[in-house]
Coordinates of C-alpha atoms and ligand atoms in Angstrom, one line a residue:
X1 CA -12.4 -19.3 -29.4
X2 CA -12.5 -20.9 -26.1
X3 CA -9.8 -20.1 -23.6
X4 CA -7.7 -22.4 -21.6
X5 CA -4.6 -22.3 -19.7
X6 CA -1.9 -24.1 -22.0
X7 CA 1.3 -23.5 -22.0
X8 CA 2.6 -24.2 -25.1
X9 CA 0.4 -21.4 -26.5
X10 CA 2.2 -19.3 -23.8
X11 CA 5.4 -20.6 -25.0
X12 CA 5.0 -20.4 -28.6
X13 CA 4.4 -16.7 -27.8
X14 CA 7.7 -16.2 -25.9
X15 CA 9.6 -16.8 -28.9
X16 CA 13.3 -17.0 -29.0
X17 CA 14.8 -15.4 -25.7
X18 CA 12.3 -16.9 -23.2
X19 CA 13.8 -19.2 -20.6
X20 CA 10.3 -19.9 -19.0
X21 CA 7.8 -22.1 -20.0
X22 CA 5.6 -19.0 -20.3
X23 CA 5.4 -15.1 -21.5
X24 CA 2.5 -14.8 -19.7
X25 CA 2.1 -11.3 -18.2
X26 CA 4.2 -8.2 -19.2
X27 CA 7.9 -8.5 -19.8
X28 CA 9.2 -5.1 -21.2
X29 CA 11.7 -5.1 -18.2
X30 CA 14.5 -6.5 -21.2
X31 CA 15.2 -2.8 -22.2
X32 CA 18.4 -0.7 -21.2
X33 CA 18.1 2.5 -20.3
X34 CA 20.6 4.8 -19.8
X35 CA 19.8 8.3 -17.5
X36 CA 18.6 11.6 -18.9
X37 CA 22.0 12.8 -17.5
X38 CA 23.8 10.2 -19.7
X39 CA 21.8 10.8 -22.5
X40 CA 22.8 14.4 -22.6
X41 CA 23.5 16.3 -25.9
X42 CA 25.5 19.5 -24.0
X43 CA 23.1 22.3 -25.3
X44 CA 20.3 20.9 -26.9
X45 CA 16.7 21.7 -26.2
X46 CA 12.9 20.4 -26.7
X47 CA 12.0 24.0 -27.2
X48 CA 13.4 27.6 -28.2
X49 CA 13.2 29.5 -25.2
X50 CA 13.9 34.1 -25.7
X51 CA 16.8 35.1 -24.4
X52 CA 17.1 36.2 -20.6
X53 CA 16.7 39.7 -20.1
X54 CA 19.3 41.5 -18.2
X55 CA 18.2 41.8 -14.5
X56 CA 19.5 43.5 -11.7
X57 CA 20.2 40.5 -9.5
X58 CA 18.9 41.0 -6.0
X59 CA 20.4 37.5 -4.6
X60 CA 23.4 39.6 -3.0
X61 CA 26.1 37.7 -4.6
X62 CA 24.7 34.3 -3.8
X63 CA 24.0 33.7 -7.4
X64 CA 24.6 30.3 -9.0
X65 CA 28.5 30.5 -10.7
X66 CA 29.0 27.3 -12.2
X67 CA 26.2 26.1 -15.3
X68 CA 23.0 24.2 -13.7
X69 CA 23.8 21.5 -15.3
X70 CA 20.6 20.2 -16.9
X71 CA 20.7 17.5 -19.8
X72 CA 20.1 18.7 -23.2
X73 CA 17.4 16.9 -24.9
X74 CA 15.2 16.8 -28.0
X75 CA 11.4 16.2 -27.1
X76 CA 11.5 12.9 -28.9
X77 CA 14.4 11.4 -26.8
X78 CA 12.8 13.0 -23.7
X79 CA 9.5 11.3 -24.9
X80 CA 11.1 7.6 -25.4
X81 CA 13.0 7.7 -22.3
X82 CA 10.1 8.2 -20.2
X83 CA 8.0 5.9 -22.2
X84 CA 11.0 3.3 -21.8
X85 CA 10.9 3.4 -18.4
X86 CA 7.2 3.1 -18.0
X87 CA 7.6 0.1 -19.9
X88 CA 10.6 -1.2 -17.1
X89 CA 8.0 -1.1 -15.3
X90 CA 5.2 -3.8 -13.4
X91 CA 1.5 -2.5 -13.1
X92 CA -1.3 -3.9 -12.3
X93 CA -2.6 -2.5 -15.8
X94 CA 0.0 -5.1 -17.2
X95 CA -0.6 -7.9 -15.3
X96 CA -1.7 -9.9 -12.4
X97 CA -0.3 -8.4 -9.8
X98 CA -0.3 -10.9 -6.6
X99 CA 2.1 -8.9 -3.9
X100 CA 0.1 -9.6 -0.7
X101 CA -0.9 -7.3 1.9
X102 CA -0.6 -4.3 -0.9
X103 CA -4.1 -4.7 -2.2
X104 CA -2.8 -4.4 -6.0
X105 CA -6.2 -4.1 -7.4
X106 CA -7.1 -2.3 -10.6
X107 CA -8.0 1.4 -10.7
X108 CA -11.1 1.9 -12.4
X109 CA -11.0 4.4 -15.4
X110 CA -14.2 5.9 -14.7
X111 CA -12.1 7.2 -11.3
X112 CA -9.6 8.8 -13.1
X113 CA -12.2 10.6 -15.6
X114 CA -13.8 12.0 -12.9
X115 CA -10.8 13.2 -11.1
X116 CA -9.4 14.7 -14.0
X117 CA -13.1 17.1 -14.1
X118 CA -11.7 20.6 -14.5
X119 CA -13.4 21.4 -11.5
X120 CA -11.7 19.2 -9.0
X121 CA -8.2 19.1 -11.4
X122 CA -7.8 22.7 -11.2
X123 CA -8.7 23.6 -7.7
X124 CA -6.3 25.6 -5.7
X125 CA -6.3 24.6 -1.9
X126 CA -5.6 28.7 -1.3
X127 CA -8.9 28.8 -2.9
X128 CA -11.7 30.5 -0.6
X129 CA -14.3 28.3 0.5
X130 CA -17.2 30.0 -1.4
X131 CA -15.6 29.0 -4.4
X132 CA -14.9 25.6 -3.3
X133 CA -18.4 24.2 -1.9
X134 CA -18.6 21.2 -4.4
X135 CA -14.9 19.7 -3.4
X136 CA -16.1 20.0 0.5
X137 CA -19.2 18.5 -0.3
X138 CA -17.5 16.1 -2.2
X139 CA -14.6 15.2 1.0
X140 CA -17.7 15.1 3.1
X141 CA -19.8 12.7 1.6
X142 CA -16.8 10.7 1.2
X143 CA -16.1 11.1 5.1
X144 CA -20.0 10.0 5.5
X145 CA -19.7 7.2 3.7
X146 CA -16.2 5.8 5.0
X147 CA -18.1 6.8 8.8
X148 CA -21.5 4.1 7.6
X149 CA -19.4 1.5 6.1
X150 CA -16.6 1.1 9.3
X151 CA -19.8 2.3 11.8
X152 CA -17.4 5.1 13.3
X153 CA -18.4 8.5 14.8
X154 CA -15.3 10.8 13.1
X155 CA -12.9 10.2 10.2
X156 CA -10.2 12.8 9.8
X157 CA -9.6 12.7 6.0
X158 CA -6.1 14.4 5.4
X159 CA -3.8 11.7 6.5
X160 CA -1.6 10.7 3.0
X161 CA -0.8 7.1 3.7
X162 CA -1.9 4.0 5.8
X163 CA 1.6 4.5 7.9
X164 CA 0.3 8.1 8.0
X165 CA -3.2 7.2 9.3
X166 CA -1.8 5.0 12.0
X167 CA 0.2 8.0 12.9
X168 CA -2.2 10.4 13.2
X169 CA -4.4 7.0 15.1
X170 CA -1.0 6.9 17.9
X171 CA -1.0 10.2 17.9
X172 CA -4.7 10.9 18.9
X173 CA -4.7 7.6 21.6
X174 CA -1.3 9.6 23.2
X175 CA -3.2 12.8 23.2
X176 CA -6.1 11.0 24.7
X177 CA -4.1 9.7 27.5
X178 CA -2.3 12.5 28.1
X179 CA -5.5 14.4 28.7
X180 CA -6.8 11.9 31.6
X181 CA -6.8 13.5 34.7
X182 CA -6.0 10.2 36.9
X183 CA -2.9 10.4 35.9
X184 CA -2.2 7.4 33.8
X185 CA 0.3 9.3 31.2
X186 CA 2.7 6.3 32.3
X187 CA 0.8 4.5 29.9
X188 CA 3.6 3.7 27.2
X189 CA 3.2 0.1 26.2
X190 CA 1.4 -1.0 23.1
X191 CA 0.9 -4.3 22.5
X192 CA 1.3 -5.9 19.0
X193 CA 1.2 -9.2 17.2
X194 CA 4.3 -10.5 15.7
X195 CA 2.5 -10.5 12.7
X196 CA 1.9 -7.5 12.0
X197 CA 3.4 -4.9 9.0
X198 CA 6.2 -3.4 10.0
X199 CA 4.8 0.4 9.6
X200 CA 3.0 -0.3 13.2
X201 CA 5.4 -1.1 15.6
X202 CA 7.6 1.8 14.1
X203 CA 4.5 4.5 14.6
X204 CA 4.6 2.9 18.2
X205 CA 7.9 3.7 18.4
X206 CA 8.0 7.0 16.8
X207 CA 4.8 8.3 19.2
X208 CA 6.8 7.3 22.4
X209 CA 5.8 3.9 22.9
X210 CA 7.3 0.5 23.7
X211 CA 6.2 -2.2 21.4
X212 CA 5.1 -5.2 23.1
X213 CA 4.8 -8.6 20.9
X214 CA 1.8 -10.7 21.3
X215 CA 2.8 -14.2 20.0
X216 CA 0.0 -16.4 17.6
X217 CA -1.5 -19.0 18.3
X218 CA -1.5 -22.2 16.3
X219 CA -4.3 -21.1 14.3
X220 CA -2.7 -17.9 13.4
X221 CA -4.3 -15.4 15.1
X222 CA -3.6 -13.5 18.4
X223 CA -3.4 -16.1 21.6
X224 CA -6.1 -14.1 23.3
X225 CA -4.6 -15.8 27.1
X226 CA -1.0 -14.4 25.9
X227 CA -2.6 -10.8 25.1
X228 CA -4.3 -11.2 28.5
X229 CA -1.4 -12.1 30.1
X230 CA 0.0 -9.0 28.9
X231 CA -2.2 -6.1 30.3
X232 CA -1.2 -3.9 33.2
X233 CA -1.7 -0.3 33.9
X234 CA 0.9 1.1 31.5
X235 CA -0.3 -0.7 28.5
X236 CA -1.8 2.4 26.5
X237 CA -3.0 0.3 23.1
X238 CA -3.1 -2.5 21.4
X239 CA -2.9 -2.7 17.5
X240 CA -4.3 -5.6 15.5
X241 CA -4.7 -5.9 12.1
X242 CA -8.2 -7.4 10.4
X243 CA -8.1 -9.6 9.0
X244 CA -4.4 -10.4 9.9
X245 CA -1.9 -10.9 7.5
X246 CA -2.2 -14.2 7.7
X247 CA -5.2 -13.6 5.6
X248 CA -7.4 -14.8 8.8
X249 CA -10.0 -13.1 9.9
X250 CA -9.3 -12.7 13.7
X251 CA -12.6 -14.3 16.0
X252 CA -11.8 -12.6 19.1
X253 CA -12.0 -9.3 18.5
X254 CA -15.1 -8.2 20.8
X255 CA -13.4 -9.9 23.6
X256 CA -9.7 -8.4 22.7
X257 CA -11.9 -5.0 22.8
X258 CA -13.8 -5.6 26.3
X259 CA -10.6 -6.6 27.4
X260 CA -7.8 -3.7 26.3
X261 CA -11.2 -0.9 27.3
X262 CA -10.7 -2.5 30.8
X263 CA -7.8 -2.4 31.3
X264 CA -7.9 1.3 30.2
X265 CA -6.1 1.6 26.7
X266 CA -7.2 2.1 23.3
X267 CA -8.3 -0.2 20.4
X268 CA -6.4 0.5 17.3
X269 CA -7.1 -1.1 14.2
X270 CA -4.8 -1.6 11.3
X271 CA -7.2 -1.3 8.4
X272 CA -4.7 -1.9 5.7
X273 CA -6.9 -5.1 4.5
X274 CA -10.5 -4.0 5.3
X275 CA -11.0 -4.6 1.2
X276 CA -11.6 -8.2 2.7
X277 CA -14.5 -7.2 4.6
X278 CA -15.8 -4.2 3.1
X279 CA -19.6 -4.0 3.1
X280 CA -20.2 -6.8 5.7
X281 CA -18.4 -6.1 8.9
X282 CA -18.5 -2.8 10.4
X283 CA -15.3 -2.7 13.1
X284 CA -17.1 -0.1 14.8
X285 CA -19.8 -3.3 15.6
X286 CA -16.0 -5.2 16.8
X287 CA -15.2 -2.5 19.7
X288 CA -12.1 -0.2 18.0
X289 CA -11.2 3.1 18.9
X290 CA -9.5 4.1 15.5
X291 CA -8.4 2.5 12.5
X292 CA -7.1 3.9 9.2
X293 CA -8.4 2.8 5.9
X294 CA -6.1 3.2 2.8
X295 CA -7.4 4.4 -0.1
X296 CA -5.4 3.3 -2.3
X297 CA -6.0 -0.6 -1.3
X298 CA -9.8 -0.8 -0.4
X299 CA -11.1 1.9 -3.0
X300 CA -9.3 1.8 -6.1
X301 CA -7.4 4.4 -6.3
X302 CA -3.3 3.9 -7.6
X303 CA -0.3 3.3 -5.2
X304 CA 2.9 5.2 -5.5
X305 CA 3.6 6.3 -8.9
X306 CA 0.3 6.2 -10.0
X307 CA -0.4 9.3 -6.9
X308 CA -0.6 9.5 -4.2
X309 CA -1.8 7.6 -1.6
X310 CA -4.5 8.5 1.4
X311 CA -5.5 6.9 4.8
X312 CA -8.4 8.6 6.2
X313 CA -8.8 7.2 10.1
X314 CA -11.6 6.7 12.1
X315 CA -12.2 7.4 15.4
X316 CA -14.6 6.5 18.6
X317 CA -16.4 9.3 20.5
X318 CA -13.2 8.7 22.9
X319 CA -10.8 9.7 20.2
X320 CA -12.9 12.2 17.7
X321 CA -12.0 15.4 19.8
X322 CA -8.5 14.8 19.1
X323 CA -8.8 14.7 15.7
X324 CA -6.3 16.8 13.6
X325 CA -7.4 20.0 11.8
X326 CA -8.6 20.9 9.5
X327 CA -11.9 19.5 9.3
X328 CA -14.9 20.6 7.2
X329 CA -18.5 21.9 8.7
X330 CA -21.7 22.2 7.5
X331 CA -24.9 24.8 7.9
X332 CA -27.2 26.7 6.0
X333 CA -25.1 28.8 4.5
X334 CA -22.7 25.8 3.1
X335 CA -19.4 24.1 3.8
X336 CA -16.3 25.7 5.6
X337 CA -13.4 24.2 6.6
X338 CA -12.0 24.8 10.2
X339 CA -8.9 25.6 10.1
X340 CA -7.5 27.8 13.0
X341 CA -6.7 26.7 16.7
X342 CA -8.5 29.5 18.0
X343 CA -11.7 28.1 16.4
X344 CA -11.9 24.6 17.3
X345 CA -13.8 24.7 20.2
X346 CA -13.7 22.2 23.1
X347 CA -11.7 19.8 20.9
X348 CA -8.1 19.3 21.4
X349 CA -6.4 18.7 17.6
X350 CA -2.7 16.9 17.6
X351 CA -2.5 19.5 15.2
X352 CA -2.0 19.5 11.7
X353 CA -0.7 16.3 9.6
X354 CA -0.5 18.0 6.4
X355 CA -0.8 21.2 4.6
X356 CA -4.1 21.8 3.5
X357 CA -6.9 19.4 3.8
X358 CA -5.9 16.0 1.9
X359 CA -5.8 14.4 -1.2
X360 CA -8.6 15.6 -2.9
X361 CA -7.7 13.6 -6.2
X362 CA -7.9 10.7 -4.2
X363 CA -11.3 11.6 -2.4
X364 CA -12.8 12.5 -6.0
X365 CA -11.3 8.5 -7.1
X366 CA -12.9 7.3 -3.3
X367 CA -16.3 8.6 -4.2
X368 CA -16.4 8.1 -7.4
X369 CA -15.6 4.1 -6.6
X370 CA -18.2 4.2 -3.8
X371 CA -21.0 5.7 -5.9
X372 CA -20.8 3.0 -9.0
X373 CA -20.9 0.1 -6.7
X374 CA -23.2 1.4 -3.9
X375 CA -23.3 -0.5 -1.0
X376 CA -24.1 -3.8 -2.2
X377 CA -21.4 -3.4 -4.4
X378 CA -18.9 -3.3 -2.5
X379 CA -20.0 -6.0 -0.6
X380 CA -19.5 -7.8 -3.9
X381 CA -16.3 -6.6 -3.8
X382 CA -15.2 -7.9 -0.4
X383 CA -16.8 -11.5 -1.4
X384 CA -15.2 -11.5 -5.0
X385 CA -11.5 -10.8 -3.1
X386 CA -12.2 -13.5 -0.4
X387 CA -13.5 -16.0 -3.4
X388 CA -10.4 -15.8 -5.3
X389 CA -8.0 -16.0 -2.9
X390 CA -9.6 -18.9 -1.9
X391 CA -9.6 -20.6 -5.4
X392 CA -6.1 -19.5 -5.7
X393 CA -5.3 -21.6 -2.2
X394 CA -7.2 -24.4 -3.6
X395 CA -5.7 -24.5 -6.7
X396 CA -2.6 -24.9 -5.3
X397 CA -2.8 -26.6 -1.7
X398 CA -1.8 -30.2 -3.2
X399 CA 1.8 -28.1 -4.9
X400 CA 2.7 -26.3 -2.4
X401 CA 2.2 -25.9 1.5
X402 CA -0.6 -23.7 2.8
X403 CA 0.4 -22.0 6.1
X404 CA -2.9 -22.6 8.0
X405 CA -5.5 -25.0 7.7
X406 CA -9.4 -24.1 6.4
X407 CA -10.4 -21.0 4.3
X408 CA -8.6 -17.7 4.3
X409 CA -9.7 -14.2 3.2
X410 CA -8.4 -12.3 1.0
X411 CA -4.9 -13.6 0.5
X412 CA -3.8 -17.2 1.1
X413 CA 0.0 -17.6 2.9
X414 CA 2.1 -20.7 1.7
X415 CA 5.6 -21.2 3.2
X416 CA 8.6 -23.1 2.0
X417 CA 8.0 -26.2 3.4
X418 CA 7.0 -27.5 -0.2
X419 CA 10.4 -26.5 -1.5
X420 CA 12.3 -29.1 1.2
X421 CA 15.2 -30.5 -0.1
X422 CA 14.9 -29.1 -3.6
X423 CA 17.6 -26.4 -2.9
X424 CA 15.1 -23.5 -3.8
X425 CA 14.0 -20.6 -1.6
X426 CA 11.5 -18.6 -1.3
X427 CA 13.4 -15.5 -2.9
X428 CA 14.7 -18.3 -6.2
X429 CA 10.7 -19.0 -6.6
X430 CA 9.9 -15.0 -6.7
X431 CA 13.0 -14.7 -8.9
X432 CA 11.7 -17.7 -11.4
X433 CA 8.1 -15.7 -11.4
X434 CA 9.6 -12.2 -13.3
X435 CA 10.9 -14.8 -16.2
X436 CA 7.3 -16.1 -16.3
X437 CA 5.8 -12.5 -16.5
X438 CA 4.8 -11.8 -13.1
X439 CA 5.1 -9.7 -10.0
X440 CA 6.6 -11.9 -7.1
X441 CA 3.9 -12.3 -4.5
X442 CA 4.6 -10.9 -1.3
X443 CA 7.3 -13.0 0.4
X444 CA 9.2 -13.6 3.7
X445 CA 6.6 -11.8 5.4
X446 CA 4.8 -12.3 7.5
X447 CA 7.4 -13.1 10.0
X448 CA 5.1 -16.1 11.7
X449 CA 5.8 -19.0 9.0
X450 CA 9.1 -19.6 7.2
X451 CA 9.8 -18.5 3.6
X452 CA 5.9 -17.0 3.6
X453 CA 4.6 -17.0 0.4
X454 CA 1.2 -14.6 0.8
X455 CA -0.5 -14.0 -2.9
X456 CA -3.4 -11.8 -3.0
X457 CA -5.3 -11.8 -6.4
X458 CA -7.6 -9.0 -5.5
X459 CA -11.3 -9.5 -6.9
X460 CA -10.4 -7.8 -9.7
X461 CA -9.0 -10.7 -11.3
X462 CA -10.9 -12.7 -14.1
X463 CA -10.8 -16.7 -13.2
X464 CA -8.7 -16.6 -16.5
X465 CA -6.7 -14.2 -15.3
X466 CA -6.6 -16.2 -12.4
X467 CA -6.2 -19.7 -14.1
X468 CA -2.9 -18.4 -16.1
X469 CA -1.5 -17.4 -12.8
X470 CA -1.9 -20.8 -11.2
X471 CA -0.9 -22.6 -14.0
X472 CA 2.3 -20.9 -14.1
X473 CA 2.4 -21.5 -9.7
X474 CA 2.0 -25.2 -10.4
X475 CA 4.5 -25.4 -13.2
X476 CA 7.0 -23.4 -10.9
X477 CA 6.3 -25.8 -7.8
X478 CA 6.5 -28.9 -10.4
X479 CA 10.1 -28.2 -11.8
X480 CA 10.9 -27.4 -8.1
X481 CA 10.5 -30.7 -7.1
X482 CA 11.5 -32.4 -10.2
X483 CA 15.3 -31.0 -8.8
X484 CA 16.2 -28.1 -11.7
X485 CA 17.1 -25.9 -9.0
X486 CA 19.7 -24.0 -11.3
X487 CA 16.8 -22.5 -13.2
X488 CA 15.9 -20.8 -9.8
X489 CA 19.2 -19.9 -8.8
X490 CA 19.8 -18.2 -12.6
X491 CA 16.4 -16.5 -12.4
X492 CA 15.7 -13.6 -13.5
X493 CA 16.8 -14.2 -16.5
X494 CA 14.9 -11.9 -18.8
X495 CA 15.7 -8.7 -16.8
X496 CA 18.4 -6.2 -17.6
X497 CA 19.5 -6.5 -13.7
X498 CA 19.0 -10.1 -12.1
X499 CA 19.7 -10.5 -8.3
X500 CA 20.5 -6.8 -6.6
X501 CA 22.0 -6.5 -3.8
X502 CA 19.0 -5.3 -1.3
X503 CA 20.4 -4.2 1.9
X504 CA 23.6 -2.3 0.4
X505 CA 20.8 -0.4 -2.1
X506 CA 18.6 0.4 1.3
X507 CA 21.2 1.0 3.4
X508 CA 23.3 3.0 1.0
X509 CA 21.3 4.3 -1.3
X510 CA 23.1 6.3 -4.0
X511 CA 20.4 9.1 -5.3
X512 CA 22.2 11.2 -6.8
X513 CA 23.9 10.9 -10.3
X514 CA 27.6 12.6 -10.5
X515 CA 29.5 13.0 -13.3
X516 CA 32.4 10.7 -14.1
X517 CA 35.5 11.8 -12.0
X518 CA 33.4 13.7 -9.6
X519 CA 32.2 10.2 -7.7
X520 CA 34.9 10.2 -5.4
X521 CA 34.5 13.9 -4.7
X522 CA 30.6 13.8 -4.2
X523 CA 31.0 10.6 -2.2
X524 CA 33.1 12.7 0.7
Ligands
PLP1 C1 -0.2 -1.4 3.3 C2 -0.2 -1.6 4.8 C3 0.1 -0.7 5.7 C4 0.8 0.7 5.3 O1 0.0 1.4 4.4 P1 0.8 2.5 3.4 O2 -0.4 3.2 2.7 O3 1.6 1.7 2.5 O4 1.6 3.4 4.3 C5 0.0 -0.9 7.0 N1 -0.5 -2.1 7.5 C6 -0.8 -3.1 6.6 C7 -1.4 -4.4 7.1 C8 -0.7 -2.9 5.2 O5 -1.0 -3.9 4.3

């Protein structure tokens, strides 16, 4: 049977309850579910446990009085409440998944197979290094291969996250001045574009520095004569993300190198979106000094929930003695990690970012991506993302209002202009897409257009897959315009909670469940 994009097979599918044209997607987000704590049968348990021996206590009276508290459960209920939730919620193994900038792309099972080896599942970072030769081999091969593909002397493998990475990155470039004997530790101004994620003017900010914006240019990348403009002898950095997030791949990067060297700072690279050029460019080749590379976007392996994350970062000759411990060495007689101050030689560490040496499930996912495509793989890879965020932007360039003009990479950026006069924003559009089964694309950001839009399929996204996803786009952007703006402004629909309040939840967050009547109590 042939496939195609019609709706009214989508429709016929969402049965009675569905407000959208479509079911398309996953939408188990319709259940309830109350807390464990709510849930609670006083007493109950999954299993029958011996009685507590007496004990001498040793805790010198500090001993808990009152009971812990715990729910009582039997396995089943404790079995369908997590199972419930995992249904509440959106992943990528449910559908497309379009949130730009996040790199949403699927997580190969072959990854997970190997990570889950008994060999690398059961490891013990305590563990002595004799017994752990195949997991070092197995970070250090990874290390050698994130070194060829970004053409960079050093990686330091144990930073946990992208904001981590660019931590450690700061922190190395600050260490770097600080060492320089002519006396430029006045240096404390980094330079970066308005467009750029959030995490990097606040690990400029948290490493000392004062963040300096660079305004964009009309064609959405960095006004080189503005950056220019900009240098003096207290800049220490500048940090540029590439391709932007914009989705453009910034031309002047060479120069913006030659320039920021001259004027005696550091390159750092944001490397949050390097799954767009993967393979073909190495940013070594562009002039950086460091740049981080996340994981869990370029190679595969799961964000958040599904792990955690990693963001091993790269660094120049200039940078690489500053490098945080540990890191892993190599001779005859095998692999040892080095671990201790007193053995690290002329290098100067910041120090340690992390106990022990990383995330070795994630390294064992890395590799284990790297090695089944190879090289030319992943240059596949790269293409494939650039190619579908293109077609996407095609697809939908006559509906709605591309940002910039010509070909991006690998996410396209609309903003709201198509939605003039029609009394829908950009947040009523996301809200409409949950009803139609989908993730909202990234929105709002980046800061540089109004109402940004920025949907990035990732390559691993069939053009059906693809095809349902526009068609559901065009049919939003369609009924926008035709003026039924109260179908926006009722979305979602099909969720048990429709529009949260967002500030009060992140300003005020409330983590910790009370029991009726102790609320006011607890919230002195
Ligand atoms: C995702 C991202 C980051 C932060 O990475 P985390 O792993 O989420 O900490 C930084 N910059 C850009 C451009 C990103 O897309």
């Amino acid at each position: 049977m042939g496939h195609s994009s019609d709706l009214s097979r989508n429709r016929a599918a969402g049965g009675a309850g569905s407000t959208g044209d479509t079911v398309l997607g996953h939408q188990g987000l319709r259940l309830e579910e109350d807390l464990l704590f709510e849930l609670d049968s006083p007493g109950q348990s999954g299993v029958d446990l011996p009685a507590i021996p007496a004990v001498e206590s040793r805790l010198g009276g500090l001993e808990r009085r009152t009971e812990i508290g715990l729910p009582g459960l039997s396995e089943p209920e404790v079995v369908r409440h997590y199972t419930r939730l995992s249904q509440k919620n959106y992943a990528i193994d449910m559908g497309t998944y379009p949130l730009g900038s996040c790199t949403m792309k699927h997580n190969p099972r072959l990854n997970e197979k190997m990570a889950r080896l008994p060999g690398f599942a059961s490891l013990h970072p305590l563990q002595p290094a004799e017994t752990t030769q195949g997991a070092l081999a197995l970070i250090e091969a990874t290390a050698q291969w994130l070194k060829t593909l970004t053409g960079m002397p050093a990686v330091a493998m144990s930073p946990a996250a992208g904001a981590h990475g660019e931590l450690c990155g700061m922190m190395a470039i600050r260490a770097a001045l600080d060492a320089r004997e002519d006396g430029t530790t006045s240096r404390r101004r980094v330079l970066v574009p308005e467009s750029a994620h959030g995490t990097n003017p606040a690990t400029a900010a948290v490493c000392g520095f004062t963040v300096d914006p660079i305004p964009a240019n009309e064609a959405g990348r960095v006004d080189v004569d503005a950056f220019k403009a900009k240098l003096g002898d207290d800049v220490a950095s500048v940090m540029l993300t590439n391709p932007n997030t914009c989705g453009l791949f910034e031309p002047d990067m060479i120069e913006i190198a030659r320039l920021i060297h001259e004027a005696g700072g550091y390159f750092y690279c944001d490397g949050a979106n390097f799954n767009a050029i993967v393979g073909r460019v190495r940013p070594g080749d562009l002039g950086i000094d460091c740049m981080h590379i996340n994981l869990h976007k370029t190679f595969s392996t799961p964000h958040g929930g599904g792990g955690p994350g990693a963001g091993p970062v790269v660094l120049s000759e200039a940078l690489a003695p500053f490098a945080p411990r540990p890191w892993i060495v190599h001779d005859d007689s095998g692999f040892a990690l080095v671990e201790n101050e007193a053995d690290t030689g002329d290098a100067a560490p910041i120090g340690r970012l992390k106990a022990f040496h990383g995330q070795m499930g994630m390294f064992v996912r890395t590799y284990a991506y790297m090695l089944s495509h190879g090289k030319d793989g992943l240059a596949q890879v790269s293409g494939d993302a650039v190619l579908n965020a293109n077609y996407v932007m095609a697809r939908l360039q006559d509906l709605m209002t591309p940002s910039f003009a010509g070909p991006c990479m690998h996410e396209c950026l609309f903003d709201d202009r198509f939605l003039d006069g029609t009394d829908v924003t950009t947040l009523d559009f996301a809200k409409a897409m949950i009803d139609e089964g989908y993730h909202p694309m990234t929105m709002y950001f980046p800061l540089v257009v109004h109402g940004a839009m920025l949907i990035e399929p990732t390559e691993t996204e069939s053009k059906r897959g693809l095809d349902d996803f526009i068609a559901v786009m065009r049919r939003l952007a369609e009924n926008a315009k035709a003026g039924k703006a109260e179908r926006f402004a009722a979305a979602p629909q099909l969720t048990p909670r429709r529009r949260l309040d967002e500030t009060t939840a992140a300003r005020k967050p409330v983590l910790r469940w009370t029991p009726e009547g102790l609320e006011a109590e607890a919230a002195e």
